[in-house]
Tab-separated table of C-alpha atoms and ligand atoms in Angstrom:
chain	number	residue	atom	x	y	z
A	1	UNK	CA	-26.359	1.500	7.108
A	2	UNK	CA	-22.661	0.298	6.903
A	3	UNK	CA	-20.227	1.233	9.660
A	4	UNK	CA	-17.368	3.191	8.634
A	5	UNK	CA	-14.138	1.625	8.070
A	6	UNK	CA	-11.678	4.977	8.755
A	7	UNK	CA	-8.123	4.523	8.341
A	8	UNK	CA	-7.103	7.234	10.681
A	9	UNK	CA	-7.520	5.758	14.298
A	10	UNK	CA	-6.512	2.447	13.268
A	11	UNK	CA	-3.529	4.406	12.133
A	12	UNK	CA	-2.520	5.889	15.628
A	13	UNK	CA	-3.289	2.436	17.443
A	14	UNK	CA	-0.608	1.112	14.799
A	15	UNK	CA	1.395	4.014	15.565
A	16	UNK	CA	1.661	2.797	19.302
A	17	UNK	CA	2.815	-0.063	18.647
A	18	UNK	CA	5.613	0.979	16.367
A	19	UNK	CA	6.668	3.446	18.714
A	20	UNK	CA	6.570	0.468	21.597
A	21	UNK	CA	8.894	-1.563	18.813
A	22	UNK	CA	11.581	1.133	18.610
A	23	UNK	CA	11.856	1.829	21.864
A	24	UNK	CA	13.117	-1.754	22.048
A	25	UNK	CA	15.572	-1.147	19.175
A	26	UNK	CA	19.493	-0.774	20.111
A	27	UNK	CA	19.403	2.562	18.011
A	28	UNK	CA	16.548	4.847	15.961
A	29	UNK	CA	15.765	3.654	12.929
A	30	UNK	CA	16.740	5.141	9.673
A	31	UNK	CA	14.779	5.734	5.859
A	32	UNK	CA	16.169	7.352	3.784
A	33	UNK	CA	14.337	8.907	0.872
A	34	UNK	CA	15.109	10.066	-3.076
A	35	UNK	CA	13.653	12.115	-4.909
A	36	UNK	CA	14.569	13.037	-8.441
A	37	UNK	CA	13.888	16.660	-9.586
A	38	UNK	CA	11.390	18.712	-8.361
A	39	UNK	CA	7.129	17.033	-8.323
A	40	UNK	CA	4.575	18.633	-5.999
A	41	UNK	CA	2.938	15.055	-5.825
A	42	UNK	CA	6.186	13.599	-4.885
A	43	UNK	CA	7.208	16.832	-2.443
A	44	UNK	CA	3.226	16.303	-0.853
A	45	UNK	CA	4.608	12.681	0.171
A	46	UNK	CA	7.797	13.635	1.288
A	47	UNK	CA	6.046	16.030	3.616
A	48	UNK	CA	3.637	13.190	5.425
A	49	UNK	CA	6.440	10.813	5.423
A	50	UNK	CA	9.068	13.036	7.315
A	51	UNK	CA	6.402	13.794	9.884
A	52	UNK	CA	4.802	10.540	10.247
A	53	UNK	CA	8.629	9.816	10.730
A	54	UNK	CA	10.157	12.052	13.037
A	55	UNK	CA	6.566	11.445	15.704
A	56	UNK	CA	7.359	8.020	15.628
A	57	UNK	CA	11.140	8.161	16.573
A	58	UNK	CA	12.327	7.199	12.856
A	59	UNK	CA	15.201	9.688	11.321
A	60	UNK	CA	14.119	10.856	7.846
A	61	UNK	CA	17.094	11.552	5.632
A	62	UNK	CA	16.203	12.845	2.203
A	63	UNK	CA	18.065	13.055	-0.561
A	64	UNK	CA	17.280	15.113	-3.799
A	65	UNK	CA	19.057	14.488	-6.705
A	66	UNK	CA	18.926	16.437	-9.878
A	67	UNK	CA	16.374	16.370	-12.506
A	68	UNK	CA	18.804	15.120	-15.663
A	69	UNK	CA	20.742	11.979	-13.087
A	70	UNK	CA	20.885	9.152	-15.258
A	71	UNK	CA	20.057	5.589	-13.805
A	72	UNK	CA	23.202	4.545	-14.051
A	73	UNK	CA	24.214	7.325	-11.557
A	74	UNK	CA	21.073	7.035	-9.734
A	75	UNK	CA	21.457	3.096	-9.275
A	76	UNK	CA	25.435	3.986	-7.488
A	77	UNK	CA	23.583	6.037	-5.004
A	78	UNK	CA	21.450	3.680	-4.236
A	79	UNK	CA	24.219	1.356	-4.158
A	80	UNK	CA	26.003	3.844	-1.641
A	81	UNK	CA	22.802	3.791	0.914
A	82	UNK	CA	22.530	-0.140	0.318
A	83	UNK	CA	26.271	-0.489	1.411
A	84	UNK	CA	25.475	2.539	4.499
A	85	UNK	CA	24.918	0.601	7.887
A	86	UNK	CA	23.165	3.313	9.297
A	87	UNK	CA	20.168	3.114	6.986
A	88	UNK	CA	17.698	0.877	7.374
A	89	UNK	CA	15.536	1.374	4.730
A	90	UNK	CA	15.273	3.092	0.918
A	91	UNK	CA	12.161	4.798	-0.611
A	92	UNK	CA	12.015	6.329	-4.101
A	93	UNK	CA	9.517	8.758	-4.521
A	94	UNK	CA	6.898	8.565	-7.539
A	95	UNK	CA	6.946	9.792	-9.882
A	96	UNK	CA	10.264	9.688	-11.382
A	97	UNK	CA	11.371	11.896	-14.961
A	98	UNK	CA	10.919	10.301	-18.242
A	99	UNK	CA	14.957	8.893	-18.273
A	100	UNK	CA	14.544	6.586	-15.045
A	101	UNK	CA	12.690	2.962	-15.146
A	102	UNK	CA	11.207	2.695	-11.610
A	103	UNK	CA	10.763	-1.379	-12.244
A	104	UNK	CA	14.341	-1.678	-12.912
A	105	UNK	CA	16.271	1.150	-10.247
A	106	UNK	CA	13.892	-0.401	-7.429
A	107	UNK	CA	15.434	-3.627	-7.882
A	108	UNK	CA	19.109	-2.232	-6.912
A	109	UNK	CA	17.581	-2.022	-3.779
A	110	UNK	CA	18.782	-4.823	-1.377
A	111	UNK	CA	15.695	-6.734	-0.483
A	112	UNK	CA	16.310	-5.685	3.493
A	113	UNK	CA	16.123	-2.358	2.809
A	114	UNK	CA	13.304	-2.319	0.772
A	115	UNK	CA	10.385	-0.896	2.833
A	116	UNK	CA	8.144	-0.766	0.104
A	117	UNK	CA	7.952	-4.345	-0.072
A	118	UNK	CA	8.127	-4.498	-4.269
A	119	UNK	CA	11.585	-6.196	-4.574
A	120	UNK	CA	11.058	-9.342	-6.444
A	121	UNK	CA	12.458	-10.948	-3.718
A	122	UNK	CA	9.703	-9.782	-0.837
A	123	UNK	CA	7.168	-10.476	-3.255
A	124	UNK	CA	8.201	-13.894	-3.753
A	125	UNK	CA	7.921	-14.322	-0.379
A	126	UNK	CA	4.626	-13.232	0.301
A	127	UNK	CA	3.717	-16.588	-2.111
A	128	UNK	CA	5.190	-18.831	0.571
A	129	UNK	CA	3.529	-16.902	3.306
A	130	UNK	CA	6.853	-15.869	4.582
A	131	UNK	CA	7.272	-12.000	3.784
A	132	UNK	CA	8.162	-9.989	7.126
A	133	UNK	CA	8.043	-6.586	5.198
A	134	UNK	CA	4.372	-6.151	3.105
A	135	UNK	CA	3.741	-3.856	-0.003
A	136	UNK	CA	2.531	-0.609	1.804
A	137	UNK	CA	-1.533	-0.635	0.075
A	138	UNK	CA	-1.848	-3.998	0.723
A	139	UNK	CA	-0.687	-4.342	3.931
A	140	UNK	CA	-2.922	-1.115	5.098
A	141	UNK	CA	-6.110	-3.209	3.592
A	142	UNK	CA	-5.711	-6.322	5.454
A	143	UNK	CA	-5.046	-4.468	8.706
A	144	UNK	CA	-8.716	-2.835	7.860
A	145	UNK	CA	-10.062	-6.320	7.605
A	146	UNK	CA	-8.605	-7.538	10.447
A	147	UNK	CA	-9.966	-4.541	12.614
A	148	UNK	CA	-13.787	-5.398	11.403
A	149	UNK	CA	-12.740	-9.027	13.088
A	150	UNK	CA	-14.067	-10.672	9.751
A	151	UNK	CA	-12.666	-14.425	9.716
A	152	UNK	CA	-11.377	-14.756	5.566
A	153	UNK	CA	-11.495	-18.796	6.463
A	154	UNK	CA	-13.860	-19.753	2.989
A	155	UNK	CA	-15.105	-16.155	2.603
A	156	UNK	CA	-15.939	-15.303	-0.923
A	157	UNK	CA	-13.353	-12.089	-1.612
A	158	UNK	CA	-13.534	-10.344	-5.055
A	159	UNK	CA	-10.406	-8.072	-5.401
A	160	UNK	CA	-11.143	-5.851	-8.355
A	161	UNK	CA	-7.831	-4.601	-10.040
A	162	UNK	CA	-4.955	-6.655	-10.989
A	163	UNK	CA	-1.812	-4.231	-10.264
A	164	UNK	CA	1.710	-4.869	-9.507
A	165	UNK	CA	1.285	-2.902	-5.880
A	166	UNK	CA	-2.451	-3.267	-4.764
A	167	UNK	CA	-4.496	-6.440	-6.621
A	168	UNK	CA	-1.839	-9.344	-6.867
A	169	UNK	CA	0.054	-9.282	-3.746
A	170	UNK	CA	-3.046	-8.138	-2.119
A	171	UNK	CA	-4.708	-11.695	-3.474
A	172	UNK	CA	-1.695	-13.644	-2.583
A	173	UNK	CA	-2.388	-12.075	1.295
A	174	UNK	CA	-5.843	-12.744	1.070
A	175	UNK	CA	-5.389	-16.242	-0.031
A	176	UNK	CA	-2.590	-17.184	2.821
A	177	UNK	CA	-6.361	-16.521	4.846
A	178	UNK	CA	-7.793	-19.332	3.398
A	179	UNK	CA	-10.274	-16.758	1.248
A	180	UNK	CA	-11.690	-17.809	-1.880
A	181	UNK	CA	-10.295	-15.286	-4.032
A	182	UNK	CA	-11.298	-13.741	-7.417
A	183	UNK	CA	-9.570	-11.037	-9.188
A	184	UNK	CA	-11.422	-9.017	-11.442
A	185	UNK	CA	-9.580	-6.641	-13.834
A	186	UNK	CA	-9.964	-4.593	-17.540
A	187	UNK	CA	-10.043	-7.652	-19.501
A	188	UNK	CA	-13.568	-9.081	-16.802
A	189	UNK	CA	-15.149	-5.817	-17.201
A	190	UNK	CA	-14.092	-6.594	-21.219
A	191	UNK	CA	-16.378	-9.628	-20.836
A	192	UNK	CA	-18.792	-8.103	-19.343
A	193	UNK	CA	-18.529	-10.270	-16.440
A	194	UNK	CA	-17.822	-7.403	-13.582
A	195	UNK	CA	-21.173	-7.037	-11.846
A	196	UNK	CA	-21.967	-10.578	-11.926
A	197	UNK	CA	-18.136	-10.933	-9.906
A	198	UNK	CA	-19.163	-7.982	-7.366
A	199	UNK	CA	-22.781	-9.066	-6.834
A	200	UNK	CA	-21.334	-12.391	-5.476
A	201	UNK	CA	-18.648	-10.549	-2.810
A	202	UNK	CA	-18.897	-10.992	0.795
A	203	UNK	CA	-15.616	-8.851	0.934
A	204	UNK	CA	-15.055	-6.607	-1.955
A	205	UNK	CA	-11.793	-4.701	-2.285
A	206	UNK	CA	-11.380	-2.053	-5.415
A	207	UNK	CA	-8.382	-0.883	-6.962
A	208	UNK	CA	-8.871	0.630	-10.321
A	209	UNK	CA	-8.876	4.216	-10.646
A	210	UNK	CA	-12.388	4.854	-12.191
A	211	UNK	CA	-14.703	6.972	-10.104
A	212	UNK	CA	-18.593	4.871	-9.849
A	213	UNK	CA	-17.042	1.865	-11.723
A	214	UNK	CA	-18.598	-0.194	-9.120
A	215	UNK	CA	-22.562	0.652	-8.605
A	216	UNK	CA	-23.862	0.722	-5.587
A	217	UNK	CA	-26.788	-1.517	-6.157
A	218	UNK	CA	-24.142	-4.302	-6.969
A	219	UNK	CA	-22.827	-4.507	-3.592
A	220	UNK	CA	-24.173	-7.815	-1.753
A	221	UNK	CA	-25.983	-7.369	1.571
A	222	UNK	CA	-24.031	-7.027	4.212
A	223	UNK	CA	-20.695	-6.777	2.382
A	224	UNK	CA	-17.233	-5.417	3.462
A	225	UNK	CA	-16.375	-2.910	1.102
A	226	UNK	CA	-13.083	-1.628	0.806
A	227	UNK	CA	-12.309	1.137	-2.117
A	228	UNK	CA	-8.695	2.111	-2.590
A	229	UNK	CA	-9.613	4.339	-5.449
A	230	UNK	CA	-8.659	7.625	-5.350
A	231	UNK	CA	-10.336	10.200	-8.392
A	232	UNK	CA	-10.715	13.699	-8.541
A	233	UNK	CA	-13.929	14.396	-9.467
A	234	UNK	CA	-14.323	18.200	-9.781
A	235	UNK	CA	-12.804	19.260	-6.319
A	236	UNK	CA	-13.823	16.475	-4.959
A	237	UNK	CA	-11.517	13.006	-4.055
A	238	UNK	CA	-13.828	9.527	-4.657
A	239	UNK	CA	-13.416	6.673	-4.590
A	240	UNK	CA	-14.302	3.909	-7.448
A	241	UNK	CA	-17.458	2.662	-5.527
A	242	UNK	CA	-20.501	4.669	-5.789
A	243	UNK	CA	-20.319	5.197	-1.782
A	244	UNK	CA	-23.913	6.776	-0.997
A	245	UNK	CA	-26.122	3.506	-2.684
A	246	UNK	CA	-23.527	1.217	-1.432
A	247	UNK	CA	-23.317	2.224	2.355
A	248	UNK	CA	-26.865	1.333	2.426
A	249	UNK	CA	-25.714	-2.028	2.199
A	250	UNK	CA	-22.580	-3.141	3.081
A	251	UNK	CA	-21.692	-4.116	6.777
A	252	UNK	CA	-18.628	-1.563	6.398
A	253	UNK	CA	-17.167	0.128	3.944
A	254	UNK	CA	-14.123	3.018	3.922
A	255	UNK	CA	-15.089	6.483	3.961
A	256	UNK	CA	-12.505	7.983	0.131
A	257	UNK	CA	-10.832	9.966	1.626
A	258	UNK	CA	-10.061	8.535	5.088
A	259	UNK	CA	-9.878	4.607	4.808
A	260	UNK	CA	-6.874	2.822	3.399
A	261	UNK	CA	-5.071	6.305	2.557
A	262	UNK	CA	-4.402	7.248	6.434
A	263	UNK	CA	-3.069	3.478	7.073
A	264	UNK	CA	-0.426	3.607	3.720
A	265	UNK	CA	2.536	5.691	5.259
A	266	UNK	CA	2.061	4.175	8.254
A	267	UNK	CA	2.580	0.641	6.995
A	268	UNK	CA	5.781	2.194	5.226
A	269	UNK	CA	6.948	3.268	8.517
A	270	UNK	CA	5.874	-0.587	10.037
A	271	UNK	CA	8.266	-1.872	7.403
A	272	UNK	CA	11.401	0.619	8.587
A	273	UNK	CA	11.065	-0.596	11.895
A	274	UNK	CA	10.607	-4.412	10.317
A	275	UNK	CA	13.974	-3.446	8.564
A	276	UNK	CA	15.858	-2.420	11.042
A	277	UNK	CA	15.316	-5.753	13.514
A	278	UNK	CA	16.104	-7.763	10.526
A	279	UNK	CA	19.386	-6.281	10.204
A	280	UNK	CA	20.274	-6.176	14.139
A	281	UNK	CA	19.625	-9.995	13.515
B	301	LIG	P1	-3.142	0.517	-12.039
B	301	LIG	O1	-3.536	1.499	-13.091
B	301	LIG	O2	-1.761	-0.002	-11.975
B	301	LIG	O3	-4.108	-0.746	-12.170
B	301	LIG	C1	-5.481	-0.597	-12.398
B	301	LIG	C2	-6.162	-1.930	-12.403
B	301	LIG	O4	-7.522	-1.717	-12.692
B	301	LIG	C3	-5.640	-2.897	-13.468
B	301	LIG	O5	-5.597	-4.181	-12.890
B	301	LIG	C4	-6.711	-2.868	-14.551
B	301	LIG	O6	-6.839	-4.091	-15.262
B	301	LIG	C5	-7.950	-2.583	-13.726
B	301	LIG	N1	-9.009	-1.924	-14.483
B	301	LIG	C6	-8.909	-0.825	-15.271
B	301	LIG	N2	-10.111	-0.511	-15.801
B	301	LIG	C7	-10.992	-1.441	-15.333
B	301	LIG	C8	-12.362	-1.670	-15.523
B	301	LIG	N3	-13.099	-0.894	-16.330
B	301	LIG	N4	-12.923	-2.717	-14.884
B	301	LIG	C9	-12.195	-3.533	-14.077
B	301	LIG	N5	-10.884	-3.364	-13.866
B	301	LIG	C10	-10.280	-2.325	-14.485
B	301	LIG	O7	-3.594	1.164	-10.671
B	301	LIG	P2	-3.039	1.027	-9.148
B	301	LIG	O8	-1.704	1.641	-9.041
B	301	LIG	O9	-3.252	-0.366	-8.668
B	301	LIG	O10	-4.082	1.987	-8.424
B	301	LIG	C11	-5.470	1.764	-8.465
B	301	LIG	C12	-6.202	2.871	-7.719
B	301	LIG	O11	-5.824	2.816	-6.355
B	301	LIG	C13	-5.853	4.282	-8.191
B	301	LIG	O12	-6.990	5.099	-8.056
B	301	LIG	C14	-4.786	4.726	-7.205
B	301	LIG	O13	-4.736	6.135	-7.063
B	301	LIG	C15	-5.288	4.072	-5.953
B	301	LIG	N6	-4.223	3.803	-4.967
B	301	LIG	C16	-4.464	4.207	-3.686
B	301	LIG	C17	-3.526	3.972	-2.699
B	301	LIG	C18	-3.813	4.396	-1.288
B	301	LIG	O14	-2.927	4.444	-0.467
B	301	LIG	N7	-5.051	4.705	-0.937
B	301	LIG	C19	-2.323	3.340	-3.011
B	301	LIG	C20	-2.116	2.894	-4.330
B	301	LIG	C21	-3.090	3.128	-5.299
C-alpha cells in the first residue's frame, strides 16, 4: 500500500522557512493582486492567498478593477505597480472576462515581479537551469518529489499533460534532474499509445483534467504517483488517476484533494519572497 504524498505538512515546513527568509529581508514583502470583475473561483483564491499572506509576514494589496476595463487600461495599471517600488510582486487572478487576453496582459508584467513564474522570460530560464522564481504547479510537484528523497538521476518519468503551466516547464525541471523524461498528451492517448507510456513510469506525474483517465492497474510497481488533476465528480473532487487500484501499487502517491493543491499558494508566496531579494540586489 503506497504512502501518502500530502501537500499540507510539507506546506507548513515550507512555510518556516519563508517566514525565516523574511525575517532577514530589510522590509515585508509586498504582492499585489488584480482581479477583474466579480468570479467566486477567482474571490475563493483571493481568500487563501491573503491569508496564506498575511501568516507569513507578506502584505496583500488587492486591487479590483471593474468588469468592462479594457486591456489597454488594464495593461497601464499594471504598468503603474511594475513602476511602484514598494511591490514586489503582481498576480492576476483567473479567470479574466471575455475582453482581456491573459497570454498577452501577463507579459506587461516585468519579469521580477512576476511571481507566477509564466513570463516568457522566467520560462526561458528554467531551459538553462537558471530560473530563481518557478511556475507555482510545478514548483509544488518537484518539492513533493524531493520530500519522498527519490534520486531523478536516469529515472524513467512520464509527465502526462503537455500545458503551458504544469507539463512543459514541469519536464524542463524534471530534465535539469537528469530524468529521462516523456510527455504524454491528447494527441498519445490519440495513438493509442497512453497505457503503454504509464505502464513503463517509475515516476508518473498527471495533469489533464479527466477524472480515471489513468487506470489503476497501469501504474508500475512501486511507482511515485503524482495526480494534479482536479474533477468534480458529483460532490466529490478527484483526481485523474483512479486512486483506490493504484495505491495498491505505487510507493506513494498524493491523496486529490490534499497533495500538490496545499503546496501551490505556498510556492506563489516562495516566489514573493524570491522577488523581493532580487530587487534589494
Ligand atoms: P490544460 O487543459 O491546459 O491541459 C491539459 C493537458 O492534458 C493537455 O496537454 C492535453 O493535451 C492533455 N490531455 C487532454 N486529454 C488527454 C487525454 N485523453 N490523454 C492524454 N492527455 C490528454 O490543463 P492544465 O491547466 O494543465 O490543468 C490540468 C489539470 O490540472 C486540471 O485538472 C487542473 O484543474 C489541474 N491543475 C491543478 C493545479 C493544482 O494546484 N493542484 C494547478 C493547475 C492545474
Amino acid at each position: 500500500m503506497a504512502k501518502l504524498l500530502e501537500g499540507k505538512p510539507l506546506a507548513e515546513k515550507i512555510k518556516e522557512e519563508i517566514k525565516s527568509e523574511i525575517s532577514s529581508l530589510k522590509k515585508k514583502p509586498v504582492l499585489a493582486s488584480i482581479q477583474v470583475g466579480d468570479n467566486a473561483g477567482a474571490e475563493a483564491y483571493v481568500k487563501s492567498q491573503k491569508k496564506t499572506a498575511e501568516t507569513l509576514g507578506i502584505e496583500y494589496q488587492f486591487h479590483k478593477l471593474s468588469q468592462d476595463t479594457t486591456e489597454v487600461s488594464l495593461i497601464e495599471f499594471i504598468q503603474k505597480l511594475n513602476s511602484d517600488k514598494s511591490v514586489n510582486g503582481v498576480i492576476i487572478q483567473m479567470p479574466l472576462p471575455g475582453q482581456i487576453d491573459y497570454k498577452k496582459i501577463s507579459q506587461f508584467i516585468l519579469p521580477e515581479k512576476d511571481v507566477e513564474g509564466m513570463h516568457p522570460a522566467n520560462i526561458g530560464k528554467i531551459v538553462f537551469g537558471k530560473a530563481k522564481i518557478l511556475p507555482c504547479t510545478p514548483a509544488a510537484v518537484m518539492e513533493l518529489l524531493n520530500s519522498t528523497g527519490v534520486n531523478l538521476y536516469g529515472k524513467e518519468v512520464v509527465v502526462v499533460g503537455h500545458s503551458e503551466i504544469v507539463g512543459k516547464p514541469l519536464s524542463l525541471l524534471l530534465l535539469d534532474k537528469f530524468a529521462t523524461v516523456t510527455i504524454c498528451h491528447i494527441g498519445t492517448s490519440g495513438a493509442g499509445k497512453l497505457e503503454e507510456h504509464v505502464r513503463k513510469a517509475e515516476v508518473l506525474i498527471v495533469a489533464v483534467g479527466k477524472a480515471g483517465l489513468i487506470k489503476g492497474e497501469w501504474i508500475k510497481e512501486d511507482a511515485i504517483v503524482i495526480d494534479v488533476g482536479i474533477n468534480r465528480v458529483g460532490d466529490k473532487i478527484v483526481g485523474d488517476v483512479e486512486f483506490e487500484t493504484a495505491e495498491k501499487r505505487a510507493s506513494y502517491i498524493t491523496p486529490v484533494p490534499g497533495g500538490v493543491g496545499p503546496l501551490t499558494v505556498t510556492m506563489l508566496m516562495r516566489n514573493v519572497v524570491e522577488a523581493a531579494k532580487l530587487q534589494q540586489q
